[in-house]
Coordinates of C-alpha atoms and ligand atoms in Angstrom, one line a residue:
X78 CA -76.3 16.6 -43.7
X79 CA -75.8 20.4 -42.5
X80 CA -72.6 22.0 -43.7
X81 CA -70.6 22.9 -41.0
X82 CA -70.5 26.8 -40.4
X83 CA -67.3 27.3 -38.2
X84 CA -65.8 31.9 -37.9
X85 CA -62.9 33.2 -36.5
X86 CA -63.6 36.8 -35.5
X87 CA -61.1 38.9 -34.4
X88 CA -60.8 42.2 -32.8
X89 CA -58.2 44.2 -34.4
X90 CA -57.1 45.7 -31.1
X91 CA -52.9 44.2 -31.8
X92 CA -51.5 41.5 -33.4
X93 CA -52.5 37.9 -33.8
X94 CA -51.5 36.1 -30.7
X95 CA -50.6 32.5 -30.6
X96 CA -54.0 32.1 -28.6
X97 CA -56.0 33.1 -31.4
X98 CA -54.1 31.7 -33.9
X99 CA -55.1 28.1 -32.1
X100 CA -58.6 29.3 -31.6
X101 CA -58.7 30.2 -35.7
X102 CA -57.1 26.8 -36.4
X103 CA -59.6 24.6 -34.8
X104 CA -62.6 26.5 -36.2
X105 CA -60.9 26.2 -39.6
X106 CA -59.5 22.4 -39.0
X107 CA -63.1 21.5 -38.5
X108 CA -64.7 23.3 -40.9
X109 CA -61.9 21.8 -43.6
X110 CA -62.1 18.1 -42.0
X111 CA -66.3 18.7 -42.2
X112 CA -65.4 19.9 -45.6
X113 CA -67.5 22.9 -44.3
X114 CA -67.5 26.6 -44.7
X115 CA -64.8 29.6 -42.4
X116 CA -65.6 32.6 -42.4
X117 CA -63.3 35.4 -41.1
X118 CA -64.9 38.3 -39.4
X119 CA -63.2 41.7 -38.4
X120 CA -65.1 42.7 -35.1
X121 CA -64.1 46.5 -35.3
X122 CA -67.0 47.7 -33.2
X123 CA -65.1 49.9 -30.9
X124 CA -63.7 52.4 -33.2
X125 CA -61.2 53.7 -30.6
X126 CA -58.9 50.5 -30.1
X127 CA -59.6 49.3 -33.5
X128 CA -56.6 49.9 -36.1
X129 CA -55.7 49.3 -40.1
X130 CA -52.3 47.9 -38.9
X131 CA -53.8 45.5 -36.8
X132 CA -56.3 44.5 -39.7
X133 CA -53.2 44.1 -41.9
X134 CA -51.6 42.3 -39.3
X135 CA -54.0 39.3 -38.5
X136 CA -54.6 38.9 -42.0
X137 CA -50.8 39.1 -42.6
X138 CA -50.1 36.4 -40.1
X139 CA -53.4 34.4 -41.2
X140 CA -52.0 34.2 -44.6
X141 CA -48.3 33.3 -43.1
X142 CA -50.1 30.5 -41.5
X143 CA -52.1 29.2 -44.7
X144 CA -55.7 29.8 -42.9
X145 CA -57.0 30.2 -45.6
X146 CA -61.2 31.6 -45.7
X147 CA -64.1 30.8 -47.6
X148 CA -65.9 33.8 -46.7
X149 CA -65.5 37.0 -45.9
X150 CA -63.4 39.3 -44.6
X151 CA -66.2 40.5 -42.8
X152 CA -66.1 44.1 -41.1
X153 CA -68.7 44.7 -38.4
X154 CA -68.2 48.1 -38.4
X155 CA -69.9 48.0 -41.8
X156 CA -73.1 46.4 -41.0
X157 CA -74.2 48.8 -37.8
X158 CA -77.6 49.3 -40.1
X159 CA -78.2 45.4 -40.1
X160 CA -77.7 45.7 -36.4
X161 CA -80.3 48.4 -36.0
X162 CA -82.6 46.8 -37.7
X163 CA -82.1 43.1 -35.4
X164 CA -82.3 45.7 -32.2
X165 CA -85.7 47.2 -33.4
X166 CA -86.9 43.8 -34.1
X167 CA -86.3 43.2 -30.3
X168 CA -87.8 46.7 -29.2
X169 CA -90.8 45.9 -31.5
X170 CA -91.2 42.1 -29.9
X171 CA -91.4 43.2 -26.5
X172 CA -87.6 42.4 -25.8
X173 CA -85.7 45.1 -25.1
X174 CA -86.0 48.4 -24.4
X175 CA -85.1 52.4 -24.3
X176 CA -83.3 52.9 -20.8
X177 CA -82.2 56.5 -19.8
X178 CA -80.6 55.8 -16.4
X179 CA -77.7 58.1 -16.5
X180 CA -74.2 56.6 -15.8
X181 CA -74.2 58.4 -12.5
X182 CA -76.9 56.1 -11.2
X183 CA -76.1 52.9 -12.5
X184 CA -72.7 53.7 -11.0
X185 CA -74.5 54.0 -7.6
X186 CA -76.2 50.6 -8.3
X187 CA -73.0 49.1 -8.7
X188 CA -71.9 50.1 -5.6
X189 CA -74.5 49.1 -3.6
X190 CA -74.9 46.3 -5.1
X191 CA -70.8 45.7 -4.4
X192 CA -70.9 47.1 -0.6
X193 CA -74.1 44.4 -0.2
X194 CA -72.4 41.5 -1.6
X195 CA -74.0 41.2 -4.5
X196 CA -73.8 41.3 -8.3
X197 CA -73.7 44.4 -9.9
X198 CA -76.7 44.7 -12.1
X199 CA -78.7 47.1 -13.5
X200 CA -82.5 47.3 -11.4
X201 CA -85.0 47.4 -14.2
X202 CA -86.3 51.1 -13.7
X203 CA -86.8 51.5 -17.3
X204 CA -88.0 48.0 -17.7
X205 CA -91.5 48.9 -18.0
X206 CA -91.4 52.4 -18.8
X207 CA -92.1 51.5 -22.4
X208 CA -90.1 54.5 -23.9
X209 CA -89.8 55.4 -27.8
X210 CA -86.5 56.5 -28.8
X211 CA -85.2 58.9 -26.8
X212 CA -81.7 61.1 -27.4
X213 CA -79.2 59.6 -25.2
X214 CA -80.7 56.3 -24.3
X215 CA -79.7 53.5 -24.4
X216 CA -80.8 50.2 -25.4
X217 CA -81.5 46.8 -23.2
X218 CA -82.6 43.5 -23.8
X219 CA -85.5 42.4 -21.5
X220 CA -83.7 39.0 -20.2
X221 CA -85.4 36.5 -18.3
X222 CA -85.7 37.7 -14.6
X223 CA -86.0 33.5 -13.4
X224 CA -85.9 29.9 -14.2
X225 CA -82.0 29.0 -16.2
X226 CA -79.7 29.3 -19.4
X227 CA -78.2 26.2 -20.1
X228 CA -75.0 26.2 -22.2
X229 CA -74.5 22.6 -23.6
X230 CA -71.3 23.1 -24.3
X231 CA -69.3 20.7 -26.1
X232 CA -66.0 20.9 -24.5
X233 CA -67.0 21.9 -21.0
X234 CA -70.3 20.1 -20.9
X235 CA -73.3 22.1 -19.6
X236 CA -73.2 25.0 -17.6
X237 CA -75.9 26.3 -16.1
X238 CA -76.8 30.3 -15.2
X239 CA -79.3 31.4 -12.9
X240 CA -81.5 34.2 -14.6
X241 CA -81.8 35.9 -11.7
X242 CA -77.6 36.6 -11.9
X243 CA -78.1 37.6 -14.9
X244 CA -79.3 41.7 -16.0
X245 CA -80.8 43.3 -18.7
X246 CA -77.3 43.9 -20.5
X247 CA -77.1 46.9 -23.1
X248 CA -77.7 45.9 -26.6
X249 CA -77.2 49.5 -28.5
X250 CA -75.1 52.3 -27.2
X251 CA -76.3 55.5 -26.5
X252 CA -74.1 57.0 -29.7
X253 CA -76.2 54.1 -31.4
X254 CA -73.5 51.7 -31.8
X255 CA -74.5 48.0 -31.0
X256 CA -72.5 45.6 -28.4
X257 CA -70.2 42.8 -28.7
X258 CA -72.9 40.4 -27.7
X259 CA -75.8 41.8 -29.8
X260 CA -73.1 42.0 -33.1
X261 CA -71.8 38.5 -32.5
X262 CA -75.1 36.9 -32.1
X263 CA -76.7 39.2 -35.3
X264 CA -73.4 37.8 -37.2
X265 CA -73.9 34.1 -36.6
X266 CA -77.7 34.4 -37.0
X267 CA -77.1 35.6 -40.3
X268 CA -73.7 34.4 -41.5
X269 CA -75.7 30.9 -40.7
X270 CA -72.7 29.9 -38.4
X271 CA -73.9 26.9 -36.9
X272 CA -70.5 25.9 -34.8
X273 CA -68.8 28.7 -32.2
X274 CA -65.3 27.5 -31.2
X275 CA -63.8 30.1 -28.9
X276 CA -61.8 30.7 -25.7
X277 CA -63.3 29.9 -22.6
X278 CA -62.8 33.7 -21.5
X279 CA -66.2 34.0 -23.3
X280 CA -67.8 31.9 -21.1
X281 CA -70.2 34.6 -19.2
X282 CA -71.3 36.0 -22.2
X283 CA -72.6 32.8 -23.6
X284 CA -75.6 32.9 -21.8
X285 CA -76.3 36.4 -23.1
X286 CA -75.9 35.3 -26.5
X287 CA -78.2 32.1 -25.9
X288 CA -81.0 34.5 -24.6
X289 CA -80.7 37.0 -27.7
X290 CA -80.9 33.9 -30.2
X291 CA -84.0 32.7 -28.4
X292 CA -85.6 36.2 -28.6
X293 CA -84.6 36.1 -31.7
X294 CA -86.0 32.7 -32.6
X295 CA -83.3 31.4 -34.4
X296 CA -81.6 28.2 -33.7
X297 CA -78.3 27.8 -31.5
X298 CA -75.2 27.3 -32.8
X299 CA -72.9 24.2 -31.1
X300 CA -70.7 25.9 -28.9
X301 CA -67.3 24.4 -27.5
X302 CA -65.4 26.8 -25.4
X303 CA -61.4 26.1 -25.7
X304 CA -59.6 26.4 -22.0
X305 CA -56.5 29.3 -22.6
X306 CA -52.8 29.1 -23.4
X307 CA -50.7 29.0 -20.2
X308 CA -47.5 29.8 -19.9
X309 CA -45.0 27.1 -18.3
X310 CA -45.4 28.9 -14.6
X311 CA -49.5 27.9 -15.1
X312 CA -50.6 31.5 -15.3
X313 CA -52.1 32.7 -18.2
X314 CA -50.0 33.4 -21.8
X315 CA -48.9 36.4 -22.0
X316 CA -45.3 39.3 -22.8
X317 CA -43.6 38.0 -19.8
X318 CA -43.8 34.1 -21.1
X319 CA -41.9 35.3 -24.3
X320 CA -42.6 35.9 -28.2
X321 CA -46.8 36.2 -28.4
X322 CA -47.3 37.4 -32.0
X323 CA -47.4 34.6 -34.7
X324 CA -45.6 36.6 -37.2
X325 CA -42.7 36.8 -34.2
X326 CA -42.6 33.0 -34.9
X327 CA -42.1 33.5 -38.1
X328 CA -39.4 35.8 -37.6
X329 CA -37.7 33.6 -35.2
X330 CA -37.3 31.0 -37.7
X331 CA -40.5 28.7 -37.2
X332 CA -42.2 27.5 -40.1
X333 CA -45.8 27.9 -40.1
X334 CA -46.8 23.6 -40.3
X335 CA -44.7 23.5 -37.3
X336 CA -46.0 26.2 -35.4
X337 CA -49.0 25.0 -36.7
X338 CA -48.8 21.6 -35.7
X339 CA -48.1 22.8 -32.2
X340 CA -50.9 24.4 -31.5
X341 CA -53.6 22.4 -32.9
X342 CA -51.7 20.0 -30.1
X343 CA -51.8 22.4 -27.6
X344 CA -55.6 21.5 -26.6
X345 CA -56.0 18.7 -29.0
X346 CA -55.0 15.1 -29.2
X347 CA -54.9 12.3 -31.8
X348 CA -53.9 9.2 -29.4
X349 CA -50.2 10.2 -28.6
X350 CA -49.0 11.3 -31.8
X351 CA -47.5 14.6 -31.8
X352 CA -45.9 15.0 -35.2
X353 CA -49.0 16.0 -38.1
X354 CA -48.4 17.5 -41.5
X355 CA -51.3 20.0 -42.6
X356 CA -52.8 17.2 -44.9
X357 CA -52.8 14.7 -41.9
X358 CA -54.9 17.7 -39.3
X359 CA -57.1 18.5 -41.8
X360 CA -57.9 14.3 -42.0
X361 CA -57.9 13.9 -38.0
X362 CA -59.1 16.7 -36.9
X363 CA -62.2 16.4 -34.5
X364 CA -63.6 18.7 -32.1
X365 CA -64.1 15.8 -29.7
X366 CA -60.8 15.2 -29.0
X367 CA -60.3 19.3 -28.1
X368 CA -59.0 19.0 -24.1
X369 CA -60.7 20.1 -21.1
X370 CA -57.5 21.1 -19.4
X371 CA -55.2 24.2 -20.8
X372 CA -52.3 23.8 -22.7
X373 CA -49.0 24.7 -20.9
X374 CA -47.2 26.6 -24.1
X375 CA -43.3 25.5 -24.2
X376 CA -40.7 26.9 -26.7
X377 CA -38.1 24.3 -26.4
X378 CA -40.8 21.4 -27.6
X379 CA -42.4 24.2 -30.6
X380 CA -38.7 24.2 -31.2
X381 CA -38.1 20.1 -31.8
X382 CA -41.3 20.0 -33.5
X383 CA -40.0 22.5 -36.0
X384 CA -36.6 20.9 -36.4
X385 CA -38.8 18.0 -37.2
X386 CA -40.8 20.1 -39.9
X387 CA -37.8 21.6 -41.2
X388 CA -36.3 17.6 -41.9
X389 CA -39.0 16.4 -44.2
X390 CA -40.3 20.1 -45.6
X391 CA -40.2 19.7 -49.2
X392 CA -36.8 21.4 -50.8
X393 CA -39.1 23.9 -52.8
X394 CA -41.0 25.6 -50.1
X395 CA -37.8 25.3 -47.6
X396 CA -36.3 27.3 -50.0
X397 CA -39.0 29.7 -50.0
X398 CA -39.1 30.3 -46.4
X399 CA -35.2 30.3 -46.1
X400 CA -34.3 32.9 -48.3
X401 CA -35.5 35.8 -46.3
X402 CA -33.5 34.9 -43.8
X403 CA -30.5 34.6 -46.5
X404 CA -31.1 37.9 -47.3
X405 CA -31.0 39.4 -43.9
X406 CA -27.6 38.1 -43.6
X407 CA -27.0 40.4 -46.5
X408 CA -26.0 37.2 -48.6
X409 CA -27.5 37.3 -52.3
X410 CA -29.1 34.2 -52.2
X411 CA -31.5 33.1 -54.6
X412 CA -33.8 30.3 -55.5
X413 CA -31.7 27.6 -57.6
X414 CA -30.4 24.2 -57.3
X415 CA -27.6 25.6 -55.3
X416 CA -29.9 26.6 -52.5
X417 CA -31.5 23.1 -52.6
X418 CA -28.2 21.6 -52.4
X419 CA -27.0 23.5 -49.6
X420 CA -30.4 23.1 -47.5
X421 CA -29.8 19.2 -48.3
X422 CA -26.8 19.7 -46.4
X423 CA -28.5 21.5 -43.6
X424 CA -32.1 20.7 -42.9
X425 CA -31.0 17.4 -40.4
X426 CA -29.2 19.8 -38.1
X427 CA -31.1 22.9 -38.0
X428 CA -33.8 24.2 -35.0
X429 CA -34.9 27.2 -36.8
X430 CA -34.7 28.5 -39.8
X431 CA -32.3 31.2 -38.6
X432 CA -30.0 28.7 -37.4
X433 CA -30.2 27.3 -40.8
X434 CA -28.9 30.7 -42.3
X435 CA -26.5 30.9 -40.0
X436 CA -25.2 27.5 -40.7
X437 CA -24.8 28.2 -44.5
X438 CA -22.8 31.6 -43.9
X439 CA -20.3 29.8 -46.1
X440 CA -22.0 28.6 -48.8
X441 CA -22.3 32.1 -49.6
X442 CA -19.0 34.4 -48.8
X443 CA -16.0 34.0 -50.2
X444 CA -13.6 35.6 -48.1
X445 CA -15.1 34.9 -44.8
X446 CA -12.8 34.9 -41.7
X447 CA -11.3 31.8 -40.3
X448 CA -12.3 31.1 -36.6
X449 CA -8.9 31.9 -34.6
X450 CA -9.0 27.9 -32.9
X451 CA -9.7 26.5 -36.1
X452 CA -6.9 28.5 -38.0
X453 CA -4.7 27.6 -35.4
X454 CA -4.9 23.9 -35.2
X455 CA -5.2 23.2 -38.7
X456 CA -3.9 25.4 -41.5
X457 CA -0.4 24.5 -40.5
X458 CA 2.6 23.5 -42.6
X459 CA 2.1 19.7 -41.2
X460 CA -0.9 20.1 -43.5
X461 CA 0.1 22.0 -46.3
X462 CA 1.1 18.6 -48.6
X463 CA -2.5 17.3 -48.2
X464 CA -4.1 20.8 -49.0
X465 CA -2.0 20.7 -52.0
X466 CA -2.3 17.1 -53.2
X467 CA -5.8 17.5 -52.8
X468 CA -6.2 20.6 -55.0
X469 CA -4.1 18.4 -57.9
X470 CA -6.7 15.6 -57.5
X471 CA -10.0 17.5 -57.5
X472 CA -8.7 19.5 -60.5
X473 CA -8.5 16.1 -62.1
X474 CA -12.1 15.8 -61.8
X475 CA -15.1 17.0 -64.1
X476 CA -17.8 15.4 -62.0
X477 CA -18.2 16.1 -58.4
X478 CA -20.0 12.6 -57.7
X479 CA -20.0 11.4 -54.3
X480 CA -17.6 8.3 -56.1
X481 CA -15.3 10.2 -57.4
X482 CA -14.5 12.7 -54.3
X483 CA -14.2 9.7 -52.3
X484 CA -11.4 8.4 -55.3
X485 CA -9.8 12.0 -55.0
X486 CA -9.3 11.8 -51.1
X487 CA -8.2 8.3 -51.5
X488 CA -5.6 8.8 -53.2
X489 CA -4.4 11.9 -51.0
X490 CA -4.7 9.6 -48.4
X491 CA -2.4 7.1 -50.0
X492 CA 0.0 10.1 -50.9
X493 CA 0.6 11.8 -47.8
X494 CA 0.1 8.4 -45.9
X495 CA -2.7 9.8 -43.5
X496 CA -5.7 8.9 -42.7
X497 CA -9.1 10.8 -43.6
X498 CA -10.1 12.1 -40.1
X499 CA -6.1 14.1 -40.6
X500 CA -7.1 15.3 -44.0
X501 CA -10.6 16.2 -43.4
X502 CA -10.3 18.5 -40.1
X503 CA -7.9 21.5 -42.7
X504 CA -9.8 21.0 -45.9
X505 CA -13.1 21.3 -43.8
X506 CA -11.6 24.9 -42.2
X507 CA -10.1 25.7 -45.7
X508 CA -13.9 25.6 -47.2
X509 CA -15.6 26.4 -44.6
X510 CA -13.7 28.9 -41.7
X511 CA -14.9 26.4 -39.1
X512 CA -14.1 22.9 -37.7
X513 CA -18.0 22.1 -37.4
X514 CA -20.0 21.8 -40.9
X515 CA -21.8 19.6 -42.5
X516 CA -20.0 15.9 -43.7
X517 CA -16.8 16.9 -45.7
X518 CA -17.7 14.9 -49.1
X519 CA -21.5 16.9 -48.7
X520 CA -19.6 20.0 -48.9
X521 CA -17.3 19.5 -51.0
X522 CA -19.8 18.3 -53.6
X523 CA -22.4 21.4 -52.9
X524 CA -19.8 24.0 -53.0
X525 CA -18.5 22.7 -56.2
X526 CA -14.9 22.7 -58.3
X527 CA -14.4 26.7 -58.5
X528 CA -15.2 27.5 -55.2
X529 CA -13.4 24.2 -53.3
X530 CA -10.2 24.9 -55.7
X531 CA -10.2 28.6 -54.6
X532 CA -10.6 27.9 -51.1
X533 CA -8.1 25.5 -51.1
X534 CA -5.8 27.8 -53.0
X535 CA -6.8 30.7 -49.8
X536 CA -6.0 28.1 -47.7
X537 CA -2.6 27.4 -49.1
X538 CA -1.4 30.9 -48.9
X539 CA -2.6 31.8 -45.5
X540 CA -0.8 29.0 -44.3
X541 CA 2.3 30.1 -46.5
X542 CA 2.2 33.6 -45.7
X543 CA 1.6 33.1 -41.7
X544 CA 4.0 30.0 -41.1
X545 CA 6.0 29.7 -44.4
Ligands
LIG123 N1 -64.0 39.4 -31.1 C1 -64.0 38.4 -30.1 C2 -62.6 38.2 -29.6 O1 -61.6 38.5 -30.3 C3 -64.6 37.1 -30.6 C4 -65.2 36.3 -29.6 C5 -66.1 35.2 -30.3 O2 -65.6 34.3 -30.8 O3 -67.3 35.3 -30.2 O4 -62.4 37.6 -28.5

């Protein structure tokens, strides 16, 4: 059987949107799942938009993601003499051709070609001319002038073009530079891509490309064109839906299976599952099941599907992708059983991962500030014996167990003759500043002797100092 040949080339005109970023992942989903080859190609043929930071970028957010290549990075911009060489084959096989129109005149034939109705196109004056390379001209391909270019494409089904809408498109620039369609085509011939997964903005140059490979003899490639991202409004993703970049995801809080995850469903389907770990795509993953109609992108569901993701992520990689976000808070967290405990305590109740950090702002400071309503209500004198019969208890204990916590409060309970919900509201804002947090004996246990019996002690004081 043929391995499966699937590329993701970008232009490094920006960032890597969350269009492209579906676009790479179905090429590379299949190529994995065909246990195939993906090769990553910079298309940096126009020097003027093209930038190092966005080269950094993609590959930054690529790697974020786990996309990982097989091949490549490619640059085009450093194989314009393999170019040259495919667009003199074409010249020498009676394909294409020197053309010295000036821009002047093809602007007039776009005119007239508008003010008639018609489709611009450029007339064929040079068509026949037979030139040898002339300074300043440029280069055309001789397309078909009748008869059709079929695409069979695999998503869309065919699509047929009528020749005669079609014109002899410019191959080479006249500063000798080669198009996007010649490049592409050049790049697939001979990176031996055999399977072009792409948006369906490419549509109309499909049959340009299908004519070149035919001039060129070589086979075609499958081609499935993938309908865009919408935003919820129906109109094309873009700024005004919200965050576009990948690495903004990543920012927010996202982790990369979730996001991940997302889009692969955002134009794929596996029966009505939504939830898929990487392993799980990789296994399902079939370009047949790629949708006709466009994905309507929606934050609040990428955000359940990462809460989802964060719940079963293992504790190690969590870890990992929280931290950062640790460290923004300016909190010196690092990577330790302690971090695993207190993402134990978190990952049920957590959106994002910035949520997470938030949530374990105490788990890290000491002398945070008491919220004013929680303060209020609950480190009072009424519960001042509790605080205190509960510090004697817990400095009883050597081991933290979930058993023996529950023995300490007990007997507090039995003590002060109140029942858990009394005792748990103060000791909760003692540890943790607030009345919401994760489950009391959780805490308790995470934060550990030293820091429960100094917070306790805090606790104690403040109430002595303000109400004594
Ligand atoms: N460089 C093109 C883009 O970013 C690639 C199109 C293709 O897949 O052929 O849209």
């Amino acid at each position: 059987m043929e391995t499966i040949i699937t590329r993701f080339p970008p232009s490094p005109t920006g960032y890597l949107h969350v269009g492209g970023a579906r676009t790479a992942l179905f090429n590379w989903l299949y190529a994995r799942n065909q246990k195939g080859k993906f090769i990553l190609r910079i298309e940096d043929t126009d020097t003027v938009r093209s930038t190092q930071e966005s080269v950094d970028a993609i590959f930054e957010a690529l790697e974020w993601l786990g996309i990982d290549w097989d091949d490549g990075p490619y640059f085009q911009s450093r194989r314009f003499d393999l170019y040259r060489e495919y667009i003199q084959k074409l010249v020498q096989s009676g394909n294409a051709y020197y053309c010295t129109c000036s821009s002047e005149r093809i602007e007039e034939m776009r005119k007239q070609a508008m003010a008639s109705g018609g489709k611009p196109k450029y007339d064929g004056t040079c068509r026949e001319k037979g030139m040898s390379q002339t300074d300043g001209a440029v280069i055309r391909f001789k397309a078909p002038l009748s008869g059709t270019t079929v695409l069979q494409d695999i998503i869309k089904k065919n699509i047929v073009f009528q020749n005669s809408e079609l014109d002899d498109f410019i191959i080479q620039r006249s500063d000798g530079t080669p198009t996007y369609n010649l490049a592409v085509v050049v790049d697939d011939i001979t990176m031996n891509v055999n399977t072009v997964i792409r948006g369906d903005d490419h549509v109309n140059n499909t049959p340009k490309q299908i004519q070149l490979y035919e001039a060129f003899g070589a086979a075609l490639p499958v081609f499935g064109h993938v309908p865009m991202v919408l935003g919820k409004d129906k109109t094309r993703l873009s700024k005004r839906h919200g965050a576009m970049s990948v690495t903004e995801y990543r920012d927010m809080g996202y982790l990369p299976d979730a996001l991940l995850n997302y889009l692969v469903r955002l134009g794929w389907s596996f029966g009505d599952q939504e939830f898929f770990t990487r392993d799980e795509l990789i296994e399902k993953f079939t370009i047949k099941n790629i949708g006709k109609s466009p994905g309507v992108f929606d934050q609040e569901k990428l955000q359940s599907l990462n809460a989802d993701h964060i719940k079963v992520a293992p504790l190690d990689k969590l870890s990992d992708h929280l931290l950062p976000f640790l460290g923004k808070k300016g909190y010196a967290a690092e990577k330790n059983q302690y971090l695993e405990k207190v993402i134990q305590t978190l990952n049920t109740r957590s959106k994002t991962l910035e949520e997470m950090a938030a949530s374990a702002d105490f788990y890290y400071q000491e002398d945070f500030k008491y919220d004013d309503k929680a303060a209020e209500k609950f480190l009072n004198p009424p519960f001042l014996s509790a605080l205190e019969a509960l510090m004697a208890e817990l400095g009883k204990l050597s081991d933290f167990s979930e058993k023996n916590l529950e023995a300490a409060f007990t007997a507090v309970m039995v003590a002060t003759d109140q029942k858990l919900g009394k005792i748990a509201q103060p000791v909760r804002v003692a540890l943790t500043g607030k009345t919401v947090s994760p489950g009391i004996f959780e805490t308790v246990e995470v934060l550990g002797k030293d820091r429960v019996l100094s917070r306790l002690q805090r606790a104690v004081e403040y109430i002595k100092s303000n109400k004594g």
